[in-house]
Amino acid sequence: MSKDIYVFIEQRDNKIEKVGVELLGKARELADDLGQEVVGMLIGEDVKDEAKILFRHGADKVIVVEDERLKEFLSEDYADMVYGIIDKYDPEIVLFGATSIGRDLAPNLAARIHTGLTADCTKLEIDEESKLLRMTRPAFGGNLMATIVCEDFRPQMATVRPGVMPSIERDKEDGEIIEEKFEFSHAQPKVRLKEVLKIENAKKDITEASVLVSGGRGLGGPEGFDALEGLAKELDAEISSSRAAVDSGWIEKSQQVGQTGKTVRPELYLALGISGAIQHLAGMEDSDLIIAVNKDANAPIFDVADLGVVGDLNAIVPKLEELIKKERELSEQL
């Protein structure tokens, strides 16, 4: 009988990625609703020492699979290992991050296991009556939300974007670590990794930022984002954007917030010249404090904003920057 909730824990260079920790928090909530346990799946080379981190964030057990062939992610080899775990332990639910790795691995496994997969989920919950996993995701270009269940096949599988689920932290440093070995389907992988080229990015990932200064179509062009640099510097913030600005070529896709971009939860989100389409709101509405500036008093962004300013951002932003600078200089003198 299928049992327990399993989470694939991504790691790079033997360091656990944040998305796995976030998924453990949600898995803990789901498992408590079902009266089951949370099991982390940690795969790589020399990764066992990282397992204790997972207990602190919600795991009851961690299954560790180590092999020199698993040092870097190769879809075929990793799928063999996760399939081995699923085949042996028969989990009820399996969760993956909707990252480049998760989006490669999860459908591969779903096809191999003959079960369903719901991608890019923004909400997961257990149905009180059926005890099925209700998986909610954007549909039809983000214009509506669809809730999907997998009634007949196990495990129930979903991918979830980084930043969507809040992580938890417990006063727990130990748990059961299970070391496993599974056979690879081929003596040598069909795809061989020849070289890893790491790109150094000076910009901080917007999902990691505590303050975001976000611009939209109201900025008028790419020069509008240049005008935000000073404000972002004073606030020690990262710059992000709406989809409209990305589609117009004003800013990189990596800076986009929304259903087709990234989900963020900063302490402060400044929405400047952003109307607040539902697709954008879904990516930032859980921010601790939202301040919006827009010329249109009826803009939907004001429905979620904690503080709204109706006016020309070209006049407001320089004054705001100047005020913050003066306050900071004053605090440094005290």
Short mmCIF file of C-alpha atoms in Angstrom, two decimals:
data_model
loop_
_atom_site.label_atom_id
_atom_site.label_comp_id
_atom_site.label_asym_id
_atom_site.label_seq_id
_atom_site.Cartn_x
_atom_site.Cartn_y
_atom_site.Cartn_z
CA MET A 1 0.00 0.00 0.00
CA SER A 2 1.34 3.44 -0.96
CA LYS A 3 2.53 5.45 2.03
CA ASP A 4 4.43 8.62 2.97
CA ILE A 5 5.44 11.76 1.13
CA TYR A 6 8.79 11.77 -0.66
CA VAL A 7 10.67 14.91 -1.69
CA PHE A 8 13.49 14.99 -4.23
CA ILE A 9 16.23 17.13 -2.69
CA GLU A 10 18.27 19.01 -5.27
CA GLN A 11 21.93 19.61 -4.58
CA ARG A 12 24.67 21.32 -6.52
CA ASP A 13 28.31 20.89 -5.56
CA ASN A 14 27.08 18.84 -2.57
CA LYS A 15 25.12 21.79 -1.20
CA ILE A 16 21.35 21.51 -0.83
CA GLU A 17 19.27 23.89 -2.95
CA LYS A 18 16.64 26.03 -1.26
CA VAL A 19 13.72 24.56 -3.23
CA GLY A 20 14.14 21.16 -1.55
CA VAL A 21 13.95 22.76 1.89
CA GLU A 22 10.79 24.64 0.86
CA LEU A 23 9.15 21.44 -0.37
CA LEU A 24 9.91 19.67 2.91
CA GLY A 25 7.87 22.33 4.72
CA LYS A 26 4.84 21.70 2.52
CA ALA A 27 5.38 17.93 2.68
CA ARG A 28 5.38 18.15 6.48
CA GLU A 29 1.97 19.86 6.39
CA LEU A 30 0.54 17.31 3.96
CA ALA A 31 1.98 14.38 5.88
CA ASP A 32 0.46 15.63 9.14
CA ASP A 33 -2.93 15.77 7.42
CA LEU A 34 -2.52 12.15 6.29
CA GLY A 35 -0.85 10.83 9.43
CA GLN A 36 2.19 9.81 7.41
CA GLU A 37 5.93 10.60 7.31
CA VAL A 38 8.15 12.83 5.18
CA VAL A 39 11.10 11.23 3.40
CA GLY A 40 13.84 13.17 1.63
CA MET A 41 15.62 11.64 -1.38
CA LEU A 42 19.23 12.87 -1.47
CA ILE A 43 21.25 11.72 -4.45
CA GLY A 44 24.83 12.57 -5.41
CA GLU A 45 28.45 11.91 -4.47
CA ASP A 46 29.50 12.42 -0.84
CA VAL A 47 26.19 14.06 0.13
CA LYS A 48 25.35 12.08 3.27
CA ASP A 49 26.61 14.80 5.61
CA GLU A 50 23.95 17.19 4.29
CA ALA A 51 21.11 14.93 5.45
CA LYS A 52 20.95 16.41 8.96
CA ILE A 53 19.86 19.74 7.46
CA LEU A 54 16.75 18.03 6.11
CA PHE A 55 15.59 16.82 9.53
CA ARG A 56 15.59 20.41 10.76
CA HIS A 57 13.29 21.42 7.90
CA GLY A 58 10.65 18.71 8.14
CA ALA A 59 12.03 15.30 7.12
CA ASP A 60 11.48 12.21 9.28
CA LYS A 61 13.80 10.05 7.18
CA VAL A 62 16.34 10.61 4.44
CA ILE A 63 17.24 8.07 1.78
CA VAL A 64 20.78 8.69 0.55
CA VAL A 65 22.11 7.26 -2.73
CA GLU A 66 25.78 7.94 -3.41
CA ASP A 67 27.93 7.07 -6.42
CA GLU A 68 30.71 8.81 -8.32
CA ARG A 69 28.48 8.77 -11.41
CA LEU A 70 26.00 10.96 -9.53
CA LYS A 71 28.37 13.86 -8.86
CA GLU A 72 26.71 15.94 -11.59
CA PHE A 73 23.09 15.69 -12.70
CA LEU A 74 22.52 13.41 -15.68
CA SER A 75 18.86 12.71 -16.33
CA GLU A 76 19.24 9.03 -17.12
CA ASP A 77 21.35 8.16 -14.07
CA TYR A 78 19.32 10.21 -11.59
CA ALA A 79 16.06 8.79 -12.96
CA ASP A 80 17.41 5.27 -12.38
CA MET A 81 18.10 6.08 -8.72
CA VAL A 82 14.78 7.82 -7.99
CA TYR A 83 12.91 5.06 -9.81
CA GLY A 84 14.71 2.53 -7.60
CA ILE A 85 13.52 4.37 -4.48
CA ILE A 86 9.93 4.67 -5.69
CA ASP A 87 9.80 1.03 -6.83
CA LYS A 88 11.11 -0.23 -3.48
CA TYR A 89 9.26 2.04 -1.04
CA ASP A 90 5.98 2.77 -2.89
CA PRO A 91 5.37 6.39 -1.78
CA GLU A 92 1.92 8.00 -1.76
CA ILE A 93 3.16 11.38 -3.02
CA VAL A 94 6.41 12.54 -4.64
CA LEU A 95 7.34 16.22 -4.96
CA PHE A 96 9.98 17.88 -7.13
CA GLY A 97 11.09 21.46 -7.60
CA ALA A 98 9.99 23.03 -10.90
CA THR A 99 13.62 23.80 -11.78
CA SER A 100 15.67 22.81 -14.79
CA ILE A 101 16.50 19.56 -13.00
CA GLY A 102 13.02 18.86 -11.67
CA ARG A 103 11.36 19.62 -14.99
CA ASP A 104 13.67 17.10 -16.64
CA LEU A 105 13.50 14.38 -14.00
CA ALA A 106 9.83 14.38 -12.96
CA PRO A 107 8.22 13.72 -16.39
CA ASN A 108 10.85 11.07 -17.13
CA LEU A 109 9.82 9.22 -13.97
CA ALA A 110 6.09 9.76 -14.46
CA ALA A 111 6.31 8.08 -17.86
CA ARG A 112 8.41 5.22 -16.49
CA ILE A 113 6.11 4.61 -13.52
CA HIS A 114 2.88 5.18 -15.51
CA THR A 115 1.42 7.81 -13.22
CA GLY A 116 0.26 11.41 -13.59
CA LEU A 117 2.29 14.57 -13.05
CA THR A 118 1.00 18.07 -12.37
CA ALA A 119 3.60 20.70 -13.25
CA ASP A 120 4.28 24.18 -11.83
CA CYS A 121 1.90 23.90 -8.89
CA THR A 122 1.21 26.96 -6.78
CA LYS A 123 -0.89 25.20 -4.14
CA LEU A 124 -0.99 21.70 -2.66
CA GLU A 125 -3.54 20.41 -0.15
CA ILE A 126 -5.15 17.18 1.00
CA ASP A 127 -8.85 16.75 0.25
CA GLU A 128 -10.61 16.13 3.55
CA GLU A 129 -12.98 13.48 2.18
CA SER A 130 -11.03 11.56 -0.46
CA LYS A 131 -7.55 12.15 1.07
CA LEU A 132 -6.29 12.76 -2.46
CA LEU A 133 -3.67 15.41 -3.16
CA ARG A 134 -5.29 18.49 -4.69
CA MET A 135 -2.73 20.09 -7.01
CA THR A 136 -3.50 23.63 -8.18
CA ARG A 137 -1.70 25.29 -11.07
CA PRO A 138 -2.23 28.14 -13.57
CA ALA A 139 -4.00 27.18 -16.80
CA PHE A 140 -4.85 28.87 -20.09
CA GLY A 141 -1.98 31.33 -19.93
CA GLY A 142 -2.55 32.05 -16.26
CA ASN A 143 -6.10 33.31 -16.77
CA LEU A 144 -7.55 30.71 -14.42
CA MET A 145 -6.39 28.23 -11.80
CA ALA A 146 -7.00 24.50 -12.30
CA THR A 147 -7.10 21.97 -9.45
CA ILE A 148 -6.07 18.47 -10.49
CA VAL A 149 -6.23 15.11 -8.69
CA CYS A 150 -4.70 11.75 -9.60
CA GLU A 151 -7.31 9.22 -8.52
CA ASP A 152 -6.16 5.92 -9.99
CA PHE A 153 -2.35 5.84 -10.04
CA ARG A 154 0.45 6.12 -7.48
CA PRO A 155 2.48 7.94 -6.57
CA GLN A 156 0.73 11.28 -6.99
CA MET A 157 3.42 13.55 -8.42
CA ALA A 158 3.85 17.31 -8.69
CA THR A 159 6.50 19.92 -9.38
CA VAL A 160 6.47 23.20 -7.47
CA ARG A 161 8.29 26.41 -8.34
CA PRO A 162 11.02 27.73 -6.07
CA GLY A 163 9.74 30.44 -3.74
CA VAL A 164 6.12 29.28 -3.72
CA MET A 165 6.15 27.27 -0.49
CA PRO A 166 7.52 28.74 2.76
CA SER A 167 10.12 26.61 4.53
CA ILE A 168 9.88 25.58 8.17
CA GLU A 169 12.56 25.14 10.79
CA ARG A 170 12.39 22.77 13.75
CA ASP A 171 14.62 22.07 16.71
CA LYS A 172 15.60 18.70 15.33
CA GLU A 173 19.00 17.60 14.07
CA ASP A 174 18.64 13.85 13.75
CA GLY A 175 16.50 11.20 12.14
CA GLU A 176 16.77 7.95 10.25
CA ILE A 177 19.26 7.93 7.36
CA ILE A 178 18.81 5.02 4.95
CA GLU A 179 21.70 4.34 2.56
CA GLU A 180 20.69 2.63 -0.67
CA LYS A 181 22.35 1.32 -3.82
CA PHE A 182 20.49 0.75 -7.07
CA GLU A 183 21.61 -0.56 -10.45
CA PHE A 184 22.09 1.82 -13.36
CA SER A 185 20.14 0.86 -16.46
CA HIS A 186 23.30 1.15 -18.59
CA ALA A 187 26.92 0.36 -17.84
CA GLN A 188 27.75 3.82 -19.16
CA PRO A 189 25.30 6.72 -19.50
CA LYS A 190 24.13 7.47 -23.04
CA VAL A 191 24.87 11.13 -22.41
CA ARG A 192 28.28 12.01 -20.99
CA LEU A 193 29.14 15.26 -19.30
CA LYS A 194 32.41 16.59 -20.67
CA GLU A 195 32.71 19.92 -18.87
CA VAL A 196 30.81 22.15 -16.44
CA LEU A 197 30.97 25.86 -17.21
CA LYS A 198 29.86 28.02 -14.31
CA ILE A 199 28.61 31.50 -15.08
CA GLU A 200 29.21 34.04 -12.37
CA ASN A 201 26.21 36.35 -12.05
CA ALA A 202 26.72 39.57 -10.13
CA LYS A 203 22.97 39.91 -9.64
CA LYS A 204 21.33 38.22 -6.72
CA ASP A 205 18.49 35.83 -7.51
CA ILE A 206 15.30 37.81 -6.93
CA THR A 207 13.79 34.88 -4.99
CA GLU A 208 16.55 35.38 -2.39
CA ALA A 209 16.13 39.17 -2.04
CA SER A 210 14.58 40.68 1.08
CA VAL A 211 13.70 43.91 -0.79
CA LEU A 212 12.57 44.18 -4.42
CA VAL A 213 12.11 47.32 -6.51
CA SER A 214 9.89 46.14 -9.34
CA GLY A 215 9.00 48.03 -12.51
CA GLY A 216 6.35 47.57 -15.14
CA ARG A 217 5.04 49.05 -18.36
CA GLY A 218 4.58 52.39 -16.60
CA LEU A 219 8.35 52.92 -16.62
CA GLY A 220 8.05 53.70 -20.33
CA GLY A 221 11.17 51.92 -21.54
CA PRO A 222 14.50 50.33 -20.55
CA GLU A 223 15.79 53.70 -19.37
CA GLY A 224 13.08 53.56 -16.69
CA PHE A 225 14.89 50.64 -15.06
CA ASP A 226 18.14 52.60 -15.12
CA ALA A 227 16.33 55.26 -13.10
CA LEU A 228 15.49 52.66 -10.44
CA GLU A 229 19.14 51.77 -9.78
CA GLY A 230 19.64 54.59 -7.28
CA LEU A 231 16.56 53.69 -5.27
CA ALA A 232 17.52 50.01 -5.28
CA LYS A 233 21.00 50.91 -4.02
CA GLU A 234 19.64 52.99 -1.14
CA LEU A 235 17.35 50.14 -0.11
CA ASP A 236 19.97 47.41 -0.70
CA ALA A 237 17.39 45.89 -3.03
CA GLU A 238 17.30 43.88 -6.24
CA ILE A 239 15.42 45.06 -9.33
CA SER A 240 12.61 42.92 -10.70
CA SER A 241 9.81 43.43 -13.21
CA SER A 242 6.44 42.48 -14.58
CA ARG A 243 5.99 40.33 -17.68
CA ALA A 244 5.14 43.35 -19.82
CA ALA A 245 8.61 44.81 -19.30
CA VAL A 246 10.27 41.50 -20.13
CA ASP A 247 8.16 40.98 -23.26
CA SER A 248 9.12 44.50 -24.37
CA GLY A 249 12.79 43.61 -24.04
CA TRP A 250 13.48 46.16 -21.32
CA ILE A 251 14.87 43.71 -18.77
CA GLU A 252 16.03 40.09 -18.52
CA LYS A 253 13.62 37.20 -18.11
CA SER A 254 15.45 36.16 -14.92
CA GLN A 255 14.08 39.30 -13.24
CA GLN A 256 10.41 38.58 -14.02
CA VAL A 257 7.90 38.12 -11.20
CA GLY A 258 4.65 36.27 -11.83
CA GLN A 259 3.12 32.99 -12.89
CA THR A 260 5.36 32.78 -15.97
CA GLY A 261 8.30 34.20 -14.04
CA LYS A 262 9.39 33.71 -10.44
CA THR A 263 7.46 33.64 -7.20
CA VAL A 264 8.91 35.96 -4.54
CA ARG A 265 8.27 36.62 -0.85
CA PRO A 266 10.40 39.65 0.07
CA GLU A 267 10.01 41.70 3.22
CA LEU A 268 9.32 44.73 1.02
CA TYR A 269 7.99 44.78 -2.55
CA LEU A 270 7.87 48.14 -4.34
CA ALA A 271 5.59 47.92 -7.40
CA LEU A 272 6.31 50.90 -9.65
CA GLY A 273 4.22 51.38 -12.77
CA ILE A 274 2.77 47.87 -12.50
CA SER A 275 -0.97 47.56 -13.11
CA GLY A 276 -1.27 44.28 -11.24
CA ALA A 277 -2.60 41.65 -13.63
CA ILE A 278 -3.61 38.40 -11.90
CA GLN A 279 -0.55 36.63 -13.34
CA HIS A 280 1.75 39.14 -11.64
CA LEU A 281 -0.13 39.20 -8.34
CA ALA A 282 0.20 35.42 -8.03
CA GLY A 283 3.97 35.82 -7.97
CA MET A 284 4.27 38.50 -5.25
CA GLU A 285 1.08 38.80 -3.20
CA ASP A 286 2.62 36.96 -0.23
CA SER A 287 5.27 39.68 0.25
CA ASP A 288 5.36 41.02 3.82
CA LEU A 289 4.85 44.66 2.78
CA ILE A 290 3.68 45.85 -0.65
CA ILE A 291 3.93 49.50 -1.69
CA ALA A 292 2.53 50.46 -5.09
CA VAL A 293 2.88 53.60 -7.20
CA ASN A 294 0.64 53.98 -10.25
CA LYS A 295 -1.11 56.80 -12.11
CA ASP A 296 -4.31 54.75 -12.40
CA ALA A 297 -6.24 54.88 -9.14
CA ASN A 298 -8.22 51.81 -10.27
CA ALA A 299 -5.17 49.63 -10.98
CA PRO A 300 -5.61 46.09 -9.52
CA ILE A 301 -2.23 46.37 -7.78
CA PHE A 302 -3.86 48.60 -5.17
CA ASP A 303 -6.13 45.71 -4.13
CA VAL A 304 -3.15 43.86 -2.65
CA ALA A 305 -0.97 46.83 -1.69
CA ASP A 306 -0.49 47.73 1.97
CA LEU A 307 0.26 51.29 0.88
CA GLY A 308 -0.76 52.80 -2.46
CA VAL A 309 0.34 56.07 -4.01
CA VAL A 310 -1.56 57.46 -6.99
CA GLY A 311 0.79 59.62 -9.02
CA ASP A 312 3.58 59.94 -11.56
CA LEU A 313 6.38 57.58 -10.58
CA ASN A 314 8.89 59.76 -12.48
CA ALA A 315 8.25 62.46 -9.90
CA ILE A 316 7.76 60.20 -6.89
CA VAL A 317 10.74 57.84 -7.24
CA PRO A 318 13.48 60.56 -7.17
CA LYS A 319 11.85 62.14 -4.09
CA LEU A 320 11.60 58.76 -2.39
CA GLU A 321 15.24 58.01 -3.15
CA GLU A 322 16.30 61.38 -1.77
CA LEU A 323 14.24 60.91 1.40
CA ILE A 324 15.63 57.43 2.07
CA LYS A 325 19.17 58.68 1.49
CA LYS A 326 18.70 61.51 4.00
CA GLU A 327 17.22 59.13 6.58
CA ARG A 328 20.09 56.69 6.15
CA GLU A 329 22.71 59.43 6.48
CA LEU A 330 20.97 60.75 9.59
CA SER A 331 20.88 57.29 11.20
CA GLU A 332 24.60 56.83 10.48
CA GLN A 333 25.37 60.09 12.30
CA LEU A 334 23.47 59.07 15.43
#
